[in-house]
């Protein structure tokens, strides 16, 4: 292949690998959305089934017990979704480099260790299972207000829906978006570090994700090209790649930037 043909094939494979990663991340987020939507429906049905005026010393603890049980099950399901996504995202993250290199016939590609996956799974599992735990007390407080007549049933259901949206769907989406992006970038960076030994011309380029609420420092970093082992300069912070675990949270949460591989052909 000519240099121009190599570059074309490299970019084609690179774009395909990013699409596969993004598709899987979107699918995972949709699975979480469906879980939370089902829980909202179940809780609403349970509240509507209770006879009007039956919020007595017996009914309230019974309903609170039901809420605790269903939220515990939700935590387990969220954790399972997140944990099962880790290994796949790790592989897809490494493939962001391995697939383009294979497309231009660069041989002896690195094989990444799977050792970090266990720790990443445990971390994400804890973060996701904590989401329902944080909501249970708030929901039960709403039920308590309902039982003493401080709230009507319609208002209580509306408030609980809001808690599940903000504390559930929004928080789970933020956690998964951030952590799955971190995992893919960590795997990608590890593949890059290993491949650099065999591909000396390999570099990396910061690409801004262009969300609506952009960090100005990330916009300014767009286009920076660095050697594989060099840091990007992002708002005065040194980052090996987007979602660098050592970077402050202000530079990581909901970040959609990428460190794209750059080769001189």
XYZ file of N, CA and C in Angstrom:
795
model
N 0.837 -1.201 0.000
C 0.000 0.000 0.000
C 0.874 1.254 0.000
N 0.403 2.272 -0.695
C 1.082 3.564 -0.667
C 0.793 4.245 0.671
N 1.587 5.249 1.048
C 1.314 5.967 2.298
C -0.114 6.517 2.364
N -0.610 7.033 1.236
C -1.973 7.579 1.209
C -3.006 6.486 1.444
N -2.772 5.326 0.844
C -3.696 4.200 1.027
C -3.657 3.693 2.472
N -2.447 3.649 3.033
C -2.325 3.225 4.428
C -3.084 4.166 5.356
N -2.911 5.449 5.123
C -3.595 6.417 5.989
C -5.110 6.277 5.868
N -5.594 6.068 4.644
C -7.025 5.909 4.430
C -7.556 4.672 5.141
N -6.848 3.557 5.027
C -7.284 2.320 5.679
C -7.195 2.426 7.202
N -6.152 3.101 7.677
C -5.984 3.293 9.124
C -7.166 4.079 9.695
N -7.500 5.193 9.052
C -8.599 6.040 9.542
C -9.949 5.338 9.413
N -10.123 4.566 8.361
C -11.370 3.817 8.177
C -11.575 2.818 9.306
N -10.519 2.064 9.637
C -10.606 1.084 10.721
C -10.750 1.775 12.074
N -10.093 2.902 12.232
C -10.182 3.656 13.481
C -11.613 4.136 13.713
N -12.218 4.719 12.710
C -13.595 5.215 12.841
C -14.574 4.076 13.127
N -14.351 2.934 12.477
C -15.210 1.776 12.724
C -15.089 1.303 14.167
N -13.865 1.272 14.701
C -13.648 0.836 16.086
C -14.323 1.777 17.071
N -14.268 3.071 16.804
C -14.941 4.035 17.684
C -16.456 3.873 17.616
N -16.982 3.604 16.437
C -18.431 3.394 16.314
C -18.867 2.165 17.107
N -18.090 1.101 17.059
C -18.424 -0.122 17.800
C -18.426 0.147 19.306
N -17.450 0.901 19.775
C -17.390 1.245 21.198
C -18.586 2.098 21.597
N -18.879 3.121 20.811
C -19.986 4.009 21.128
C -21.326 3.276 21.105
N -21.481 2.350 20.162
C -22.713 1.573 20.073
C -22.900 0.715 21.317
N -21.828 0.084 21.780
C -21.922 -0.750 22.970
C -22.210 0.094 24.215
N -21.564 1.237 24.335
C -21.821 2.108 25.478
C -23.273 2.585 25.480
N -23.789 2.947 24.322
C -25.189 3.384 24.223
C -26.140 2.258 24.592
N -25.829 1.038 24.159
C -26.656 -0.122 24.479
C -26.673 -0.380 25.989
N -25.512 -0.224 26.635
C -25.422 -0.426 28.082
C -26.247 0.623 28.822
N -26.157 1.860 28.390
C -26.933 2.931 29.015
C -28.436 2.685 28.844
N -28.825 2.153 27.694
C -30.243 1.872 27.461
C -30.728 0.741 28.364
N -29.874 -0.247 28.606
C -30.235 -1.329 29.531
C -30.514 -0.780 30.927
N -29.697 0.171 31.363
C -29.888 0.793 32.676
C -31.176 1.606 32.696
N -31.423 2.331 31.625
C -32.657 3.122 31.522
C -33.890 2.220 31.643
N -33.858 1.060 30.980
C -35.000 0.136 31.036
C -35.208 -0.405 32.452
N -34.113 -0.695 33.156
C -34.219 -1.190 34.531
C -34.894 -0.162 35.425
N -34.470 1.077 35.332
C -35.025 2.129 36.191
C -36.469 2.461 35.802
N -36.764 2.393 34.528
C -38.134 2.636 34.075
C -39.074 1.576 34.632
N -38.628 0.317 34.649
C -39.446 -0.775 35.176
C -39.680 -0.605 36.671
N -38.659 -0.163 37.409
C -38.799 0.047 38.852
C -39.790 1.175 39.130
N -39.698 2.251 38.370
C -40.641 3.368 38.533
C -42.080 2.894 38.330
N -42.284 2.073 37.309
C -43.628 1.566 37.012
C -44.139 0.677 38.140
N -43.251 -0.190 38.664
C -43.644 -1.109 39.732
C -44.018 -0.355 41.007
N -43.225 0.636 41.374
C -43.501 1.412 42.586
C -44.804 2.193 42.426
N -45.005 2.772 41.268
C -46.235 3.531 41.021
C -47.462 2.627 41.132
N -47.375 1.437 40.549
C -48.495 0.494 40.609
C -48.799 0.099 42.054
N -47.742 -0.113 42.830
C -47.918 -0.516 44.220
C -48.600 0.586 45.027
N -48.239 1.829 44.761
C -48.854 2.954 45.465
C -50.321 3.124 45.063
N -50.600 2.902 43.797
C -51.975 3.058 43.314
C -52.880 1.927 43.794
N -52.286 0.748 44.046
C -53.076 -0.405 44.490
C -53.528 -0.274 45.943
N -52.765 0.459 46.736
C -53.110 0.603 48.156
C -54.422 1.368 48.296
N -55.389 0.831 49.055
C -56.684 1.505 49.232
C -56.502 2.887 49.840
N -57.273 3.826 49.384
C -57.203 5.190 49.913
C -57.508 5.182 51.415
N -56.685 5.905 52.164
C -56.902 6.008 53.608
C -56.380 4.830 54.396
N -55.607 3.928 53.733
C -55.143 2.728 54.420
C -53.717 2.870 54.939
N -53.189 4.088 54.960
C -51.794 4.295 55.369
C -51.701 4.307 56.891
N -51.807 3.134 57.473
C -51.769 3.020 58.930
C -50.443 2.408 59.375
N -50.345 2.098 60.638
C -49.101 1.571 61.204
C -48.724 0.228 60.592
N -49.690 -0.471 59.990
C -49.400 -1.757 59.353
C -48.987 -1.569 57.892
N -49.760 -0.748 57.184
C -49.541 -0.597 55.748
C -48.201 0.066 55.419
N -47.817 1.096 56.183
C -46.602 1.840 55.879
C -45.344 0.956 55.964
N -45.101 0.237 57.074
C -43.904 -0.616 57.130
C -43.889 -1.681 56.029
N -45.068 -2.187 55.697
C -45.162 -3.209 54.655
C -44.715 -2.641 53.307
N -45.155 -1.435 53.008
C -44.786 -0.811 51.741
C -43.304 -0.415 51.739
N -42.828 0.079 52.870
C -41.414 0.438 52.961
C -40.519 -0.787 52.782
N -40.965 -1.910 53.313
C -40.212 -3.159 53.140
C -40.170 -3.554 51.666
N -41.297 -3.374 50.979
C -41.359 -3.670 49.548
C -40.400 -2.773 48.772
N -40.381 -1.487 49.107
C -39.496 -0.535 48.431
C -38.037 -0.929 48.640
N -37.689 -1.268 49.870
C -36.312 -1.662 50.173
C -35.905 -2.890 49.376
N -36.811 -3.849 49.275
C -36.521 -5.080 48.536
C -36.324 -4.815 47.047
N -37.223 -4.039 46.458
C -37.136 -3.817 45.014
C -35.921 -2.962 44.666
N -35.542 -2.047 45.571
C -34.368 -1.218 45.316
C -33.075 -2.011 45.512
N -33.096 -2.961 46.440
C -31.929 -3.841 46.607
C -31.728 -4.673 45.354
N -32.822 -5.193 44.810
C -32.745 -5.970 43.570
C -32.272 -5.091 42.409
N -32.710 -3.837 42.398
C -32.267 -2.912 41.355
C -30.756 -2.713 41.427
N -30.241 -2.539 42.644
C -28.805 -2.365 42.816
C -28.024 -3.552 42.279
N -28.535 -4.745 42.549
C -27.861 -5.953 42.056
C -27.873 -6.010 40.531
N -28.996 -5.625 39.936
C -29.103 -5.647 38.475
C -28.227 -4.575 37.831
N -28.186 -3.389 38.439
C -27.320 -2.331 37.913
C -25.856 -2.762 37.980
N -25.497 -3.351 39.110
C -24.130 -3.823 39.267
C -23.764 -4.870 38.240
N -24.705 -5.764 37.939
C -24.461 -6.822 36.956
C -24.252 -6.229 35.567
N -25.081 -5.245 35.207
C -24.932 -4.594 33.901
C -23.560 -3.938 33.788
N -23.193 -3.196 34.842
C -21.912 -2.508 34.807
C -20.733 -3.457 34.783
N -20.772 -4.463 35.648
C -19.658 -5.402 35.741
C -19.474 -6.184 34.438
N -20.586 -6.567 33.822
C -20.484 -7.341 32.578
C -19.985 -6.476 31.419
N -20.143 -5.155 31.549
C -19.697 -4.258 30.475
C -18.193 -4.002 30.521
N -17.583 -4.172 31.701
C -16.182 -3.789 31.885
C -15.252 -4.537 30.931
N -15.336 -5.865 30.912
C -14.435 -6.659 30.072
C -14.616 -6.324 28.592
N -15.860 -6.143 28.181
C -16.137 -5.815 26.782
C -15.555 -4.457 26.414
N -15.744 -3.468 27.290
C -15.229 -2.124 27.008
C -13.701 -2.122 27.020
N -13.105 -2.917 27.898
C -11.648 -3.030 27.920
C -11.137 -3.542 26.569
N -11.805 -4.549 26.032
C -11.417 -5.102 24.733
C -11.650 -4.091 23.612
N -12.805 -3.432 23.641
C -13.116 -2.444 22.611
C -12.167 -1.254 22.681
N -11.761 -0.888 23.914
C -10.821 0.213 24.067
C -9.472 -0.103 23.446
N -8.973 -1.310 23.688
C -7.709 -1.726 23.079
C -7.833 -1.794 21.561
N -9.010 -2.178 21.103
C -9.240 -2.338 19.665
C -9.219 -1.003 18.915
N -9.350 0.111 19.651
C -9.277 1.430 19.017
C -7.919 1.626 18.337
N -6.906 0.948 18.851
C -5.586 0.989 18.224
C -5.287 -0.279 17.441
N -5.628 -1.427 18.013
C -5.243 -2.696 17.393
C -5.890 -2.893 16.024
N -7.151 -2.508 15.895
C -7.834 -2.679 14.599
C -7.211 -1.811 13.502
N -6.946 -0.522 13.750
C -6.288 0.280 12.703
C -4.888 -0.217 12.341
N -4.123 -0.679 13.351
C -2.795 -1.203 13.055
C -2.883 -2.456 12.188
N -3.832 -3.317 12.506
C -4.014 -4.538 11.709
C -4.429 -4.193 10.282
N -5.197 -3.103 10.131
C -5.681 -2.710 8.803
C -4.548 -2.288 7.878
N -3.435 -1.820 8.470
C -2.290 -1.419 7.645
C -1.153 -2.434 7.741
N -1.516 -3.678 8.140
C -0.606 -4.826 8.126
C 0.586 -4.693 9.080
N 0.370 -3.994 10.206
C 1.408 -3.947 11.222
C 1.244 -5.171 12.109
N 2.250 -6.011 12.151
C 2.149 -7.302 12.814
C 2.644 -7.235 14.262
N 2.599 -8.397 14.928
C 3.056 -8.536 16.322
C 2.382 -7.515 17.235
N 1.059 -7.481 17.159
C 0.308 -6.532 17.973
C 0.295 -6.969 19.434
N 0.225 -6.011 20.362
C 0.257 -6.362 21.787
C -0.988 -7.105 22.242
N -0.825 -7.954 23.243
C -1.945 -8.632 23.895
C -2.052 -8.060 25.301
N -3.148 -7.385 25.583
C -3.281 -6.702 26.861
C -3.569 -7.664 28.000
N -3.019 -7.353 29.153
C -3.328 -8.111 30.361
C -4.769 -7.824 30.782
N -5.434 -8.830 31.311
C -6.807 -8.656 31.806
C -6.829 -8.431 33.317
N -5.662 -8.326 33.938
C -5.574 -8.156 35.391
C -6.346 -6.945 35.908
N -6.264 -5.778 35.230
C -6.979 -4.605 35.751
C -8.500 -4.761 35.766
N -9.027 -5.706 34.994
C -10.482 -5.823 34.854
C -11.161 -6.116 36.191
N -10.564 -6.964 37.019
C -11.181 -7.320 38.303
C -11.352 -6.095 39.195
N -10.314 -5.271 39.283
C -10.405 -4.064 40.102
C -11.399 -3.067 39.522
N -11.428 -2.946 38.210
C -12.365 -2.029 37.559
C -13.804 -2.487 37.766
N -14.024 -3.802 37.713
C -15.367 -4.343 37.955
C -15.821 -4.036 39.376
N -14.944 -4.264 40.353
C -15.289 -4.045 41.754
C -15.632 -2.585 42.001
N -14.856 -1.685 41.399
C -15.080 -0.245 41.583
C -16.424 0.176 41.002
N -16.711 -0.256 39.774
C -17.960 0.122 39.123
C -19.152 -0.524 39.815
N -18.988 -1.763 40.264
C -20.055 -2.466 40.978
C -20.463 -1.689 42.229
N -19.490 -1.225 42.988
C -19.768 -0.477 44.213
C -20.485 0.828 43.903
N -20.052 1.516 42.871
C -20.661 2.807 42.528
C -22.110 2.648 42.073
N -22.383 1.604 41.303
C -23.743 1.416 40.784
C -24.694 0.880 41.848
N -24.231 -0.037 42.684
C -25.114 -0.589 43.723
C -25.419 0.446 44.797
N -24.591 1.472 44.882
C -24.831 2.535 45.858
C -25.990 3.446 45.451
N -26.324 3.460 44.167
C -27.378 4.361 43.670
C -28.723 4.075 44.347
N -29.240 2.843 44.328
C -30.517 2.576 44.998
C -30.450 2.786 46.508
N -29.312 2.464 47.121
C -29.185 2.655 48.568
C -29.391 4.108 48.949
N -28.903 5.005 48.107
C -29.015 6.430 48.393
C -30.443 6.943 48.205
N -31.252 6.221 47.420
C -32.616 6.679 47.127
C -33.638 6.120 48.107
N -33.388 4.937 48.652
C -34.382 4.255 49.495
C -34.881 5.142 50.633
N -33.963 5.767 51.356
C -34.366 6.598 52.484
C -35.245 7.752 52.063
N -34.947 8.340 50.920
C -35.734 9.473 50.428
C -37.148 9.032 50.035
N -37.234 7.860 49.409
C -38.556 7.347 49.020
C -39.383 7.027 50.264
N -38.763 6.371 51.230
C -39.482 6.018 52.454
C -39.926 7.253 53.228
N -39.159 8.331 53.123
C -39.573 9.585 53.761
C -40.842 10.126 53.099
N -40.930 9.994 51.790
C -42.136 10.416 51.075
C -43.345 9.583 51.510
N -43.123 8.297 51.710
C -44.212 7.430 52.163
C -44.661 7.808 53.569
N -43.696 8.200 54.395
C -44.050 8.643 55.739
C -44.919 9.886 55.708
N -44.573 10.832 54.849
C -45.379 12.055 54.698
C -46.764 11.721 54.159
N -46.807 10.752 53.262
C -48.092 10.313 52.713
C -48.963 9.697 53.807
N -48.350 8.934 54.699
C -49.114 8.232 55.737
C -49.743 9.186 56.757
N -49.113 10.343 56.968
C -49.667 11.297 57.953
C -50.505 12.383 57.291
N -50.700 12.262 55.997
C -51.550 13.204 55.295
C -50.861 14.480 54.862
N -49.521 14.531 55.003
C -48.798 15.729 54.594
C -48.653 15.812 53.076
N -48.841 14.672 52.407
C -48.800 14.613 50.948
C -49.973 13.785 50.456
N -50.513 14.146 49.284
C -51.495 13.261 48.660
C -50.759 12.248 47.794
N -51.468 11.226 47.381
C -50.838 10.132 46.658
C -50.235 10.596 45.328
N -50.932 11.461 44.602
C -50.436 11.942 43.314
C -49.110 12.687 43.465
N -49.038 13.533 44.488
C -47.807 14.300 44.725
C -46.667 13.378 45.139
N -46.968 12.392 45.986
C -45.938 11.454 46.437
C -45.367 10.681 45.254
N -46.244 10.214 44.357
C -45.792 9.471 43.184
C -44.919 10.361 42.294
N -45.339 11.607 42.128
C -44.571 12.542 41.308
C -43.187 12.789 41.916
N -43.142 12.973 43.227
C -41.860 13.210 43.903
C -40.930 12.002 43.792
N -41.503 10.812 43.965
C -40.697 9.592 43.885
C -40.179 9.377 42.466
N -41.025 9.693 41.468
C -40.574 9.620 40.077
C -39.365 10.524 39.858
N -39.451 11.736 40.424
C -38.341 12.680 40.287
C -37.067 12.180 40.947
N -37.219 11.539 42.102
C -36.043 10.980 42.794
C -35.391 9.875 41.976
N -36.228 9.045 41.372
C -35.691 7.949 40.561
C -35.065 8.470 39.268
N -35.590 9.596 38.767
C -35.000 10.196 37.567
C -33.653 10.830 37.883
N -33.656 11.735 38.861
C -32.433 12.483 39.173
C -31.405 11.626 39.897
N -31.838 10.927 40.925
C -30.905 10.128 41.704
C -30.626 8.775 41.100
N -31.487 8.341 40.165
C -31.325 7.038 39.547
C -30.812 7.122 38.121
N -31.700 7.487 37.196
C -31.346 7.486 35.775
C -30.207 8.455 35.468
N -30.330 9.682 35.940
C -29.309 10.697 35.632
C -27.967 10.314 36.262
N -28.000 9.884 37.525
C -26.748 9.533 38.201
C -26.111 8.289 37.590
N -26.934 7.284 37.300
C -26.391 6.053 36.697
C -25.796 6.339 35.326
N -26.462 7.192 34.554
C -25.954 7.561 33.232
C -24.619 8.282 33.349
N -24.531 9.200 34.313
C -23.279 9.941 34.507
C -22.147 9.006 34.931
N -22.445 8.117 35.867
C -21.413 7.184 36.342
C -20.949 6.264 35.219
N -21.897 5.676 34.500
C -21.529 4.747 33.434
C -20.795 5.449 32.299
N -21.289 6.621 31.896
C -20.625 7.363 30.824
C -19.186 7.673 31.196
N -18.998 8.125 32.433
C -17.661 8.491 32.890
C -16.756 7.277 33.035
N -17.249 6.247 33.724
C -16.388 5.105 34.037
C -16.122 4.205 32.839
N -17.119 4.012 31.968
C -16.857 3.201 30.775
C -15.890 3.918 29.839
N -15.992 5.243 29.781
C -15.038 6.018 28.976
C -13.647 5.918 29.585
N -13.576 5.954 30.913
C -12.277 5.821 31.585
C -11.641 4.460 31.277
N -12.463 3.411 31.345
C -11.954 2.054 31.105
C -11.446 1.912 29.670
N -12.212 2.417 28.718
C -11.791 2.298 27.316
C -10.508 3.082 27.065
N -10.392 4.272 27.676
C -9.180 5.074 27.483
C -7.967 4.433 28.159
N -8.191 3.808 29.321
C -7.087 3.119 29.998
C -6.583 1.943 29.160
N -7.514 1.160 28.607
C -7.123 0.030 27.757
C -6.432 0.516 26.492
N -6.978 1.575 25.919
C -6.414 2.163 24.702
C -4.988 2.650 24.970
N -4.803 3.312 26.105
C -3.479 3.831 26.438
C -2.485 2.700 26.685
N -2.944 1.631 27.342
C -2.070 0.485 27.588
C -1.649 -0.164 26.268
N -2.592 -0.295 25.346
C -2.262 -0.858 24.027
C -1.267 0.047 23.307
N -1.464 1.344 23.444
C -0.584 2.323 22.791
C 0.851 2.239 23.346
N 0.961 2.124 24.662
C 2.280 2.040 25.289
C 3.032 0.800 24.817
N 2.316 -0.305 24.691
C 2.957 -1.542 24.246
C 3.302 -1.498 22.751
N 2.388 -0.929 21.963
C 2.604 -0.901 20.516
C 3.721 0.053 20.129
N 3.963 1.084 20.952
C 4.968 2.098 20.621
C 6.361 1.498 20.485
N 6.600 0.383 21.151
C 7.908 -0.267 21.059
C 8.161 -0.808 19.659
N 7.077 -1.202 18.977
C 7.204 -1.762 17.627
C 6.838 -0.753 16.542
N 6.150 0.339 16.948
C 5.722 1.366 15.982
C 6.241 2.717 16.486
N 7.496 3.031 16.254
C 8.108 4.247 16.807
C 7.438 5.542 16.371
N 6.789 5.531 15.206
C 6.146 6.761 14.718
C 4.770 7.010 15.334
N 4.316 6.100 16.193
C 2.991 6.229 16.797
C 2.932 7.419 17.752
N 1.909 8.226 17.600
C 1.673 9.367 18.477
C 0.190 9.382 18.868
N -0.192 10.360 19.654
C -1.596 10.489 20.065
C -2.031 11.938 19.913
N -3.314 12.115 19.625
C -3.860 13.450 19.395
C -5.135 13.639 20.203
N -5.206 14.730 20.953
C -6.408 15.030 21.747
C -7.525 15.490 20.820
N -8.662 14.853 20.947
C -9.836 15.218 20.158
C -10.971 15.603 21.094
N -11.449 16.820 20.941
C -12.543 17.296 21.785
C -13.849 16.642 21.366
N -14.653 16.213 22.364
C -15.893 15.502 22.072
C -17.033 16.372 21.611
N -16.914 17.684 21.792
C -17.903 18.663 21.326
C -19.303 18.482 21.914
N -19.424 18.273 23.247
C -20.763 18.287 23.843
C -21.265 19.723 23.956
N -22.537 19.887 24.337
C -23.113 21.239 24.433
C -22.417 22.058 25.512
N -22.233 21.458 26.689
C -21.586 22.172 27.789
C -20.115 21.779 27.837
N -19.329 22.418 26.991
C -17.930 22.038 26.859
C -17.057 22.711 27.912
N -16.032 22.001 28.349
C -14.999 22.612 29.180
C -14.079 23.403 28.253
N -13.879 24.668 28.563
C -13.055 25.507 27.692
C -11.641 24.968 27.558
N -11.120 24.410 28.660
C -9.759 23.874 28.623
C -9.655 22.665 27.702
N -10.743 21.888 27.587
C -10.737 20.713 26.710
C -10.869 21.132 25.246
N -11.621 22.207 25.018
C -11.722 22.750 23.662
C -10.354 23.259 23.212
N -9.667 23.950 24.139
C -8.348 24.507 23.818
C -7.321 23.412 23.545
N -7.524 22.237 24.170
C -6.570 21.135 23.994
C -6.767 20.404 22.669
N -7.877 20.648 22.011
C -8.190 19.936 20.769
C -7.059 20.082 19.742
N -6.621 18.946 19.218
C -5.579 18.959 18.195
C -4.170 18.777 18.712
N -3.972 18.830 20.037
C -2.622 18.609 20.581
C -2.107 17.233 20.158
N -0.890 17.185 19.668
C -0.261 15.916 19.307
C 0.919 15.691 20.246
N 0.975 14.508 20.834
C 2.027 14.177 21.782
C 2.616 12.795 21.463
N 3.860 12.610 21.877
C 4.448 11.269 21.831
C 3.683 10.389 22.815
N 3.740 9.104 22.622
C 2.936 8.164 23.408
C 3.124 8.341 24.909
N 4.354 8.578 25.363
C 4.614 8.666 26.796
C 4.593 10.097 27.332
N 4.243 11.044 26.492
C 4.165 12.444 26.920
C 2.758 12.789 27.400
N 2.661 13.802 28.249
C 1.385 14.250 28.767
C 0.772 15.324 27.870
N -0.547 15.333 27.815
C -1.265 16.468 27.246
C -1.315 17.562 28.317
N -1.366 18.815 27.884
C -1.559 19.944 28.797
C -3.000 20.404 28.648
N -3.799 20.203 29.689
C -5.232 20.503 29.614
C -5.611 21.405 30.792
N -5.746 22.678 30.521
C -6.110 23.614 31.579
C -5.124 23.640 32.721
N -3.846 23.497 32.403
C -2.822 23.491 33.430
C -2.620 22.138 34.100
N -3.383 21.140 33.683
C -3.283 19.785 34.244
C -2.593 18.877 33.236
N -1.667 18.078 33.707
C -1.012 17.094 32.842
C -1.850 15.815 32.830
N -2.258 15.393 31.638
C -3.081 14.195 31.493
C -2.474 13.300 30.411
N -2.330 12.034 30.744
C -1.815 11.079 29.771
C -2.840 10.820 28.669
N -4.105 10.937 29.021
C -5.208 10.731 28.075
C -6.489 11.237 28.728
N -7.564 11.467 27.964
C -8.848 11.809 28.584
C -9.234 10.741 29.608
N -9.864 11.161 30.684
C -10.262 10.239 31.759
C -9.060 9.613 32.462
N -7.958 10.314 32.449
C -6.781 9.859 33.195
C -7.176 9.715 34.665
N -6.997 8.534 35.279
C -7.402 8.334 36.679
C -6.759 9.314 37.654
N -5.628 9.896 37.263
C -4.930 10.831 38.151
C -5.442 12.261 38.000
N -6.303 12.507 37.027
C -6.803 13.862 36.781
C -7.916 14.213 37.769
N -8.084 15.502 38.091
C -9.180 15.919 38.975
C -10.541 15.577 38.369
N -11.523 15.356 39.232
C -12.870 14.994 38.763
C -13.437 16.033 37.807
N -13.083 17.307 38.011
C -13.597 18.378 37.153
C -13.188 18.202 35.699
N -12.141 17.425 35.450
C -11.686 17.183 34.087
C -12.143 15.829 33.549
N -12.891 15.101 34.360
C -13.220 13.723 33.991
C -14.712 13.477 33.827
N -15.524 13.946 34.779
C -16.953 13.630 34.788
C -17.630 14.101 33.505
N -18.309 13.183 32.857
C -19.053 13.444 31.615
C -18.175 13.927 30.465
N -16.870 13.747 30.565
C -15.985 14.146 29.466
C -16.185 13.204 28.281
N -16.241 13.766 27.080
C -16.419 12.945 25.875
C -15.222 13.065 24.926
N -14.113 13.588 25.449
C -12.914 13.720 24.603
C -12.282 12.353 24.340
N -11.411 12.334 23.339
C -10.715 11.101 22.972
C -9.242 11.403 22.716
N -8.412 10.392 22.922
C -7.008 10.478 22.499
C -6.868 9.573 21.283
N -6.932 10.149 20.119
C -6.876 9.366 18.883
C -5.434 9.088 18.484
N -5.223 7.919 17.926
C -3.875 7.551 17.503
C -3.512 8.285 16.212
N -2.261 8.658 16.153
C -1.773 9.457 15.028
C -0.491 8.815 14.503
N -0.477 8.545 13.221
C 0.687 7.902 12.602
C 1.145 8.689 11.384
N 2.456 8.815 11.241
C 3.031 9.392 10.012
C 3.333 8.243 9.056
N 2.695 8.259 7.909
C 2.905 7.190 6.926
C 3.861 7.648 5.844
